[in-house]
Amino acid sequence: KNRLFNTRGRFELGLNLGFSVLNQLTEHYTGNLNISFNFVETFAVELLGGGSYTRHTSLANQVADNFNKSNVMSSDDLSNLWEMVANATLGVRWQFLYGKIGGLLQDVLLGNPIHFQFYVAVGGGAGFFKRDSIVICNQTSTGRVGGECLAFLNETKASPIVTLALGWR
C-alpha cells in the first residue's frame, strides 16, 4: 500500500559487494553486477555475474613459511585453499515485506519517509576457482630440496555454486 514506485514488469540493475566473514586459509572480496526482472511486486528473476579479489590469509602464509623451512620432503596439501575468481548465477528473489519508516525519523529527514523491502533470494550457477598450494613446490631456488620455493603448484577448475541471500534494500 502506498509504495514509492511500482516494480511489476520492470527491470533493475544492481551492484552487490561482499566479503568473507570467517577467514581461515583464504579471504575473499567480491563484486557482482546483477540485472533483475520483476514479474510481480513480490517476485523477480535475477542474473548475476562478477569477480573476486582473493588471497591467502596470514595463517596460510605462516604455514607455508614454516613448512618450507622444515626438512620435510613431502606432505599432503591443505584443503580449503580454493579461491573463487569469477562467478555467474541465475536465481529468484521473493520480496516478502515492504515498509516505510516515518514519524520522528520522517521529521528529521525533512518529511521524506524511508522505504524498504526485505527479501529472500536463491539461485545457482557456476564459479571459476583457483588454488595456490602452500606446501607443494614445483621449483626451488637451488634446484634441490631445501631451497626457497619460487613456484608453488597452481590449479584451476570450474564448479557449480549455490547462492542464498537474506537482506533488505
Coordinates of N, CA and C in Angstrom, one line a residue:
K1 N 0.8 -1.2 0.0 CA 0.0 0.0 0.0 C 0.9 1.2 0.0
N2 N 0.5 2.2 -0.8 CA 1.3 3.5 -0.9 C 2.8 3.3 -1.2
R3 N 3.1 2.4 -2.1 CA 4.5 2.2 -2.5 C 5.1 3.4 -3.1
L4 N 6.4 3.5 -3.0 CA 7.1 4.6 -3.6 C 7.1 4.5 -5.1
F5 N 7.2 3.3 -5.6 CA 7.1 3.1 -7.1 C 6.7 1.6 -7.3
N6 N 6.1 1.4 -8.5 CA 5.7 0.0 -8.8 C 6.8 -0.7 -9.5
T7 N 7.1 -1.9 -9.0 CA 8.2 -2.7 -9.7 C 7.7 -3.8 -10.6
R8 N 6.4 -4.0 -10.7 CA 5.8 -5.0 -11.6 C 6.2 -4.8 -13.0
G9 N 6.7 -5.8 -13.7 CA 7.1 -5.6 -15.1 C 8.3 -4.8 -15.4
R10 N 9.1 -4.5 -14.5 CA 10.3 -3.6 -14.6 C 11.6 -4.3 -14.4
F11 N 12.6 -3.9 -15.1 CA 14.0 -4.3 -15.0 C 14.7 -3.5 -13.9
E12 N 15.7 -4.1 -13.3 CA 16.5 -3.4 -12.3 C 18.0 -3.7 -12.6
L13 N 18.8 -2.8 -12.4 CA 20.3 -3.0 -12.4 C 20.8 -2.8 -11.0
G14 N 21.7 -3.7 -10.6 CA 22.3 -3.5 -9.2 C 23.7 -3.9 -9.1
L15 N 24.3 -3.5 -8.0 CA 25.7 -3.9 -7.7 C 25.7 -4.4 -6.3
N16 N 26.3 -5.6 -6.2 CA 26.4 -6.3 -4.9 C 27.9 -6.4 -4.5
L17 N 28.2 -6.0 -3.3 CA 29.6 -6.1 -2.8 C 29.6 -7.0 -1.6
G18 N 30.6 -7.9 -1.4 CA 30.6 -8.8 -0.3 C 32.0 -9.1 0.1
F19 N 32.1 -9.8 1.3 CA 33.4 -10.2 1.8 C 33.2 -11.4 2.7
S20 N 34.2 -12.2 2.8 CA 34.1 -13.4 3.7 C 34.3 -13.0 5.1
V21 N 33.5 -13.6 6.0 CA 33.5 -13.2 7.4 C 34.4 -14.1 8.2
L22 N 34.4 -15.4 8.0 CA 35.3 -16.3 8.7 C 36.4 -16.8 7.8
N23 N 37.5 -16.0 7.9 CA 38.7 -16.3 7.0 C 39.6 -17.2 7.8
Q24 N 39.7 -18.4 7.2 CA 40.6 -19.4 7.8 C 41.9 -19.5 7.0
L25 N 41.9 -20.0 5.8 CA 43.1 -20.0 4.9 C 43.0 -19.1 3.8
T26 N 41.8 -18.7 3.4 CA 41.7 -17.7 2.3 C 40.7 -16.6 2.7
E27 N 40.8 -15.5 2.0 CA 39.8 -14.4 2.2 C 39.4 -13.9 0.9
H28 N 38.1 -13.5 0.8 CA 37.5 -13.1 -0.5 C 36.8 -11.7 -0.3
Y29 N 37.0 -10.9 -1.4 CA 36.2 -9.7 -1.5 C 35.6 -9.7 -2.9
T30 N 34.3 -9.7 -2.9 CA 33.6 -9.9 -4.2 C 32.8 -8.7 -4.7
G31 N 32.5 -8.7 -5.9 CA 31.6 -7.7 -6.5 C 30.8 -8.4 -7.6
N32 N 29.5 -8.1 -7.6 CA 28.6 -8.7 -8.6 C 27.8 -7.6 -9.2
L33 N 27.6 -7.7 -10.5 CA 26.6 -6.8 -11.2 C 25.4 -7.7 -11.5
N34 N 24.2 -7.2 -11.2 CA 23.0 -8.0 -11.5 C 22.0 -7.2 -12.3
I35 N 21.2 -8.0 -13.0 CA 20.1 -7.5 -13.7 C 18.9 -8.4 -13.3
S36 N 17.8 -7.7 -13.0 CA 16.6 -8.4 -12.5 C 15.4 -8.0 -13.3
F37 N 14.5 -8.9 -13.3 CA 13.2 -8.6 -13.9 C 12.1 -9.0 -12.9
N38 N 11.2 -8.0 -12.6 CA 10.2 -8.2 -11.6 C 8.9 -8.6 -12.3
F39 N 8.5 -9.9 -12.1 CA 7.2 -10.4 -12.7 C 6.0 -9.7 -12.1
V40 N 6.1 -9.7 -10.8 CA 5.0 -9.0 -9.9 C 5.7 -8.2 -8.9
E41 N 5.0 -7.6 -8.0 CA 5.6 -6.8 -7.0 C 6.5 -7.6 -6.0
T42 N 6.3 -8.8 -5.8 CA 7.0 -9.6 -4.8 C 8.0 -10.6 -5.4
F43 N 8.0 -10.9 -6.7 CA 8.9 -11.9 -7.3 C 9.6 -11.4 -8.4
A44 N 10.9 -11.8 -8.4 CA 11.8 -11.3 -9.5 C 12.8 -12.4 -9.9
V45 N 13.3 -12.4 -11.1 CA 14.3 -13.3 -11.6 C 15.6 -12.5 -11.7
E46 N 16.7 -13.0 -11.2 CA 18.0 -12.3 -11.2 C 19.1 -13.0 -11.9
L47 N 19.9 -12.3 -12.7 CA 21.1 -12.8 -13.3 C 22.2 -12.0 -12.8
L48 N 23.2 -12.7 -12.1 CA 24.3 -12.1 -11.5 C 25.6 -12.6 -12.1
G49 N 26.6 -11.8 -12.2 CA 27.9 -12.1 -12.7 C 28.9 -11.2 -12.0
G50 N 30.1 -11.8 -11.7 CA 31.1 -10.9 -11.0 C 32.4 -11.6 -10.8
G51 N 33.2 -10.9 -10.1 CA 34.6 -11.4 -9.8 C 35.0 -11.2 -8.3
S52 N 36.1 -11.7 -8.0 CA 36.6 -11.6 -6.6 C 38.1 -11.3 -6.6
Y53 N 38.4 -10.6 -5.5 CA 39.8 -10.4 -5.2 C 40.0 -11.4 -4.0
T54 N 41.0 -12.3 -4.2 CA 41.2 -13.3 -3.1 C 42.7 -13.4 -2.8
R55 N 42.9 -13.9 -1.6 CA 44.3 -14.1 -1.2 C 44.4 -15.1 0.0
H56 N 45.6 -15.6 0.2 CA 45.8 -16.4 1.4 C 45.8 -15.6 2.6
T57 N 45.3 -16.1 3.7 CA 45.4 -15.4 5.0 C 46.8 -15.4 5.6
S58 N 47.1 -14.7 6.6 CA 48.4 -14.8 7.3 C 48.6 -16.1 7.8
L59 N 47.6 -16.9 8.3 CA 47.8 -18.2 8.8 C 48.3 -19.1 7.7
A60 N 47.7 -19.1 6.5 CA 48.2 -19.9 5.4 C 49.6 -19.5 5.0
N61 N 49.9 -18.3 5.0 CA 51.3 -17.8 4.7 C 52.3 -18.3 5.7
Q62 N 51.9 -18.3 7.0 CA 52.8 -18.8 8.1 C 53.0 -20.3 7.9
V63 N 52.0 -21.0 7.6 CA 52.1 -22.5 7.4 C 53.1 -22.7 6.3
A64 N 53.0 -22.0 5.2 CA 53.9 -22.2 4.0 C 55.3 -21.9 4.4
D65 N 55.5 -20.8 5.1 CA 56.9 -20.4 5.5 C 57.5 -21.5 6.5
N66 N 56.7 -21.9 7.4 CA 57.2 -22.9 8.4 C 57.5 -24.2 7.7
F67 N 56.6 -24.6 6.7 CA 56.8 -25.9 6.0 C 58.1 -25.8 5.2
N68 N 58.3 -24.7 4.5 CA 59.4 -24.6 3.6 C 60.7 -24.5 4.3
K69 N 60.7 -24.1 5.6 CA 61.9 -24.0 6.4 C 62.2 -25.3 7.0
S70 N 61.3 -26.3 7.0 CA 61.5 -27.6 7.7 C 62.2 -28.5 6.7
N71 N 62.6 -29.7 7.2 CA 63.3 -30.7 6.4 C 62.3 -31.7 5.9
V72 N 61.0 -31.5 5.9 CA 60.1 -32.5 5.5 C 60.1 -32.5 3.9
M73 N 60.2 -33.7 3.3 CA 60.4 -33.8 1.9 C 59.1 -33.7 1.2
S74 N 58.0 -34.2 1.7 CA 56.7 -34.1 1.0 C 55.6 -34.2 2.1
S75 N 54.4 -33.7 1.6 CA 53.3 -33.6 2.5 C 52.0 -33.5 1.7
D76 N 50.9 -33.9 2.3 CA 49.6 -33.7 1.7 C 49.3 -32.2 1.8
D77 N 48.7 -31.6 0.7 CA 48.4 -30.2 0.8 C 47.2 -30.0 1.7
L78 N 47.0 -28.8 2.1 CA 45.9 -28.4 3.0 C 44.7 -28.3 2.1
S79 N 43.5 -28.7 2.7 CA 42.3 -28.4 1.9 C 41.8 -27.0 2.2
N80 N 40.7 -26.6 1.5 CA 40.1 -25.3 1.7 C 41.0 -24.1 1.2
L81 N 41.8 -24.4 0.2 CA 42.7 -23.3 -0.4 C 42.1 -22.8 -1.6
W82 N 40.9 -23.3 -2.1 CA 40.3 -22.9 -3.3 C 39.8 -21.4 -3.1
E83 N 40.0 -20.6 -4.1 CA 39.6 -19.2 -4.1 C 38.7 -19.0 -5.3
M84 N 37.5 -18.4 -5.2 CA 36.6 -18.1 -6.3 C 37.1 -16.8 -7.0
V85 N 37.3 -16.9 -8.3 CA 37.8 -15.8 -9.0 C 36.7 -15.1 -9.8
A86 N 35.8 -15.9 -10.3 CA 34.6 -15.3 -11.1 C 33.4 -16.2 -10.9
N87 N 32.2 -15.6 -11.1 CA 31.0 -16.4 -11.0 C 29.9 -15.9 -11.9
A88 N 28.9 -16.7 -12.2 CA 27.7 -16.4 -12.8 C 26.6 -17.2 -12.3
T89 N 25.5 -16.6 -11.9 CA 24.3 -17.3 -11.3 C 23.0 -16.7 -11.8
L90 N 22.0 -17.6 -11.7 CA 20.6 -17.2 -12.1 C 19.8 -17.7 -10.9
G91 N 18.9 -16.8 -10.5 CA 18.1 -17.1 -9.3 C 16.8 -16.4 -9.3
V92 N 16.0 -16.6 -8.2 CA 14.8 -15.9 -8.0 C 14.9 -15.2 -6.6
R93 N 14.1 -14.1 -6.6 CA 14.1 -13.2 -5.4 C 12.6 -13.0 -4.9
W94 N 12.3 -13.3 -3.7 CA 11.0 -13.0 -3.1 C 11.1 -11.9 -2.2
Q95 N 10.4 -10.8 -2.5 CA 10.4 -9.5 -1.7 C 9.2 -9.6 -0.8
F96 N 9.3 -10.2 0.3 CA 8.1 -10.6 1.1 C 7.5 -9.5 2.0
L97 N 8.3 -8.4 2.2 CA 7.8 -7.4 3.1 C 8.2 -6.0 2.6
Y98 N 7.3 -5.1 2.5 CA 7.5 -3.8 2.1 C 7.1 -2.9 3.2
G99 N 7.9 -1.9 3.5 CA 7.5 -1.0 4.6 C 8.1 0.4 4.5
K100 N 7.6 1.3 5.4 CA 8.1 2.6 5.5 C 8.3 3.0 6.9
I101 N 9.4 3.8 7.1 CA 9.6 4.3 8.5 C 9.3 5.8 8.4
G102 N 8.5 6.3 9.3 CA 8.1 7.7 9.3 C 8.2 8.2 10.7
G103 N 7.2 9.0 11.1 CA 7.2 9.6 12.5 C 8.3 10.5 12.7
L104 N 9.0 10.3 13.8 CA 10.1 11.2 14.2 C 11.2 11.2 13.2
L105 N 11.6 10.0 12.6 CA 12.6 9.9 11.6 C 12.1 10.7 10.4
Q106 N 10.8 10.7 10.1 CA 10.3 11.4 8.9 C 10.5 12.9 9.1
D107 N 10.3 13.4 10.3 CA 10.5 14.8 10.6 C 12.0 15.2 10.5
V108 N 12.9 14.3 11.0 CA 14.3 14.6 10.9 C 14.8 14.6 9.5
L109 N 14.2 13.8 8.6 CA 14.6 13.7 7.2 C 13.8 14.6 6.3
L110 N 13.2 15.7 6.9 CA 12.5 16.7 6.1 C 11.3 16.2 5.4
G111 N 10.6 15.3 6.1 CA 9.3 14.8 5.6 C 9.4 13.7 4.6
N112 N 10.6 13.1 4.4 CA 10.7 12.0 3.5 C 10.8 10.7 4.2
P113 N 9.8 9.8 4.1 CA 9.9 8.5 4.8 C 10.9 7.6 4.1
I114 N 11.4 6.7 4.9 CA 12.4 5.7 4.4 C 11.6 4.5 3.9
H115 N 11.7 4.1 2.7 CA 11.1 2.9 2.1 C 12.1 1.8 2.1
F116 N 11.6 0.6 2.4 CA 12.5 -0.6 2.4 C 11.7 -1.9 2.0
Q117 N 12.5 -2.9 1.6 CA 11.9 -4.2 1.3 C 12.9 -5.2 1.9
F118 N 12.3 -6.2 2.5 CA 13.0 -7.4 3.0 C 12.9 -8.4 1.9
Y119 N 14.0 -9.2 1.6 CA 13.9 -10.2 0.6 C 14.7 -11.5 0.9
V120 N 14.3 -12.6 0.2 CA 15.0 -13.8 0.3 C 15.3 -14.2 -1.2
A121 N 16.5 -14.6 -1.5 CA 16.9 -15.0 -2.8 C 17.6 -16.3 -2.8
V122 N 17.4 -17.1 -3.9 CA 18.1 -18.4 -4.0 C 18.4 -18.5 -5.5
G123 N 19.6 -19.2 -5.8 CA 20.0 -19.3 -7.2 C 21.1 -20.3 -7.3
G124 N 21.5 -20.5 -8.5 CA 22.6 -21.5 -8.8 C 23.3 -21.0 -10.0
G125 N 24.5 -21.6 -10.2 CA 25.3 -21.3 -11.4 C 26.6 -21.9 -11.4
A126 N 27.6 -21.2 -11.9 CA 29.0 -21.8 -11.9 C 30.0 -20.7 -11.4
G127 N 31.1 -21.3 -10.8 CA 32.2 -20.4 -10.4 C 33.5 -20.9 -11.0
F128 N 34.4 -20.0 -11.1 CA 35.7 -20.4 -11.6 C 36.7 -20.2 -10.4
F129 N 37.4 -21.3 -10.0 CA 38.2 -21.3 -8.8 C 39.7 -21.5 -9.2
K130 N 40.5 -21.0 -8.3 CA 42.0 -21.3 -8.4 C 42.5 -21.7 -7.1
R131 N 43.6 -22.4 -7.1 CA 44.2 -22.9 -5.8 C 45.7 -22.8 -6.0
D132 N 46.3 -22.1 -5.1 CA 47.8 -22.0 -5.0 C 48.2 -22.8 -3.8
S133 N 48.9 -23.8 -4.0 CA 49.4 -24.7 -2.9 C 50.3 -23.9 -2.0
I134 N 50.3 -24.3 -0.7 CA 51.3 -23.7 0.2 C 52.4 -24.7 0.7
V135 N 52.3 -25.9 0.2 CA 53.3 -26.9 0.6 C 53.9 -27.7 -0.6
I136 N 53.2 -27.7 -1.8 CA 53.7 -28.4 -2.9 C 54.5 -27.4 -3.8
C137 N 55.8 -27.6 -3.9 CA 56.7 -26.7 -4.6 C 57.1 -27.3 -5.9
N138 N 56.9 -26.6 -7.0 CA 57.3 -27.0 -8.4 C 58.7 -26.6 -8.7
Q139 N 59.2 -25.5 -8.1 CA 60.6 -25.1 -8.5 C 61.2 -24.4 -7.2
T140 N 62.4 -24.8 -6.9 CA 63.1 -24.1 -5.8 C 64.3 -23.3 -6.3
S141 N 64.8 -22.4 -5.5 CA 65.8 -21.5 -5.9 C 67.1 -22.2 -6.1
T142 N 67.4 -23.3 -5.4 CA 68.7 -24.0 -5.6 C 68.6 -25.2 -6.5
G143 N 67.3 -25.5 -7.0 CA 67.1 -26.7 -7.8 C 67.1 -28.0 -7.0
R144 N 67.2 -27.9 -5.7 CA 67.2 -29.1 -4.9 C 66.2 -28.9 -3.7
V145 N 65.9 -29.9 -3.0 CA 65.0 -29.8 -1.9 C 65.7 -29.0 -0.8
G146 N 65.0 -28.1 -0.1 CA 65.5 -27.3 0.9 C 65.7 -25.9 0.5
G147 N 65.7 -25.6 -0.8 CA 65.9 -24.2 -1.2 C 64.5 -23.4 -1.1
E148 N 64.6 -22.1 -1.3 CA 63.4 -21.3 -1.3 C 62.5 -21.7 -2.4
C149 N 61.2 -21.8 -2.2 CA 60.3 -22.2 -3.3 C 60.0 -20.9 -4.1
L150 N 60.2 -21.1 -5.4 CA 59.9 -20.0 -6.4 C 58.6 -20.1 -7.1
A151 N 58.1 -21.4 -7.2 CA 56.8 -21.6 -7.8 C 56.0 -22.8 -7.2
F152 N 55.0 -22.4 -6.5 CA 54.1 -23.4 -5.9 C 53.1 -24.0 -7.0
L153 N 52.6 -25.1 -6.7 CA 51.6 -25.8 -7.5 C 50.4 -24.9 -7.7
N154 N 49.9 -24.7 -8.9 CA 48.7 -23.9 -9.2 C 47.7 -24.8 -9.9
E155 N 46.4 -24.7 -9.5 CA 45.4 -25.4 -10.2 C 44.2 -24.5 -10.4
T156 N 43.4 -24.8 -11.4 CA 42.1 -24.1 -11.6 C 41.0 -25.1 -12.0
K157 N 39.8 -24.7 -11.7 CA 38.6 -25.5 -12.1 C 37.4 -24.7 -12.1
A158 N 36.4 -25.2 -12.8 CA 35.0 -24.6 -12.8 C 34.2 -25.6 -12.0
S159 N 33.3 -25.0 -11.2 CA 32.4 -25.9 -10.3 C 31.1 -25.2 -10.1
P160 N 30.0 -26.0 -9.9 CA 28.7 -25.4 -9.6 C 28.7 -24.7 -8.3
I161 N 27.9 -23.7 -8.2 CA 27.7 -23.0 -6.9 C 26.3 -22.7 -6.7
V162 N 25.9 -22.5 -5.4 CA 24.6 -22.2 -5.0 C 24.6 -20.9 -4.2
T163 N 23.6 -20.0 -4.4 CA 23.6 -18.8 -3.7 C 22.3 -18.7 -2.9
L164 N 22.5 -18.2 -1.7 CA 21.4 -17.9 -0.8 C 21.5 -16.5 -0.2
A165 N 20.5 -15.8 -0.1 CA 20.6 -14.4 0.4 C 19.4 -14.0 1.2
L166 N 19.6 -13.3 2.2 CA 18.5 -12.7 3.0 C 19.0 -11.3 3.3
G167 N 18.1 -10.3 3.0 CA 18.6 -8.9 3.2 C 17.4 -7.9 3.1
W168 N 17.8 -6.7 3.0 CA 16.9 -5.6 2.9 C 17.5 -4.5 2.0
R169 N 16.6 -3.8 1.4 CA 17.1 -2.7 0.5 C 16.1 -1.6 0.5

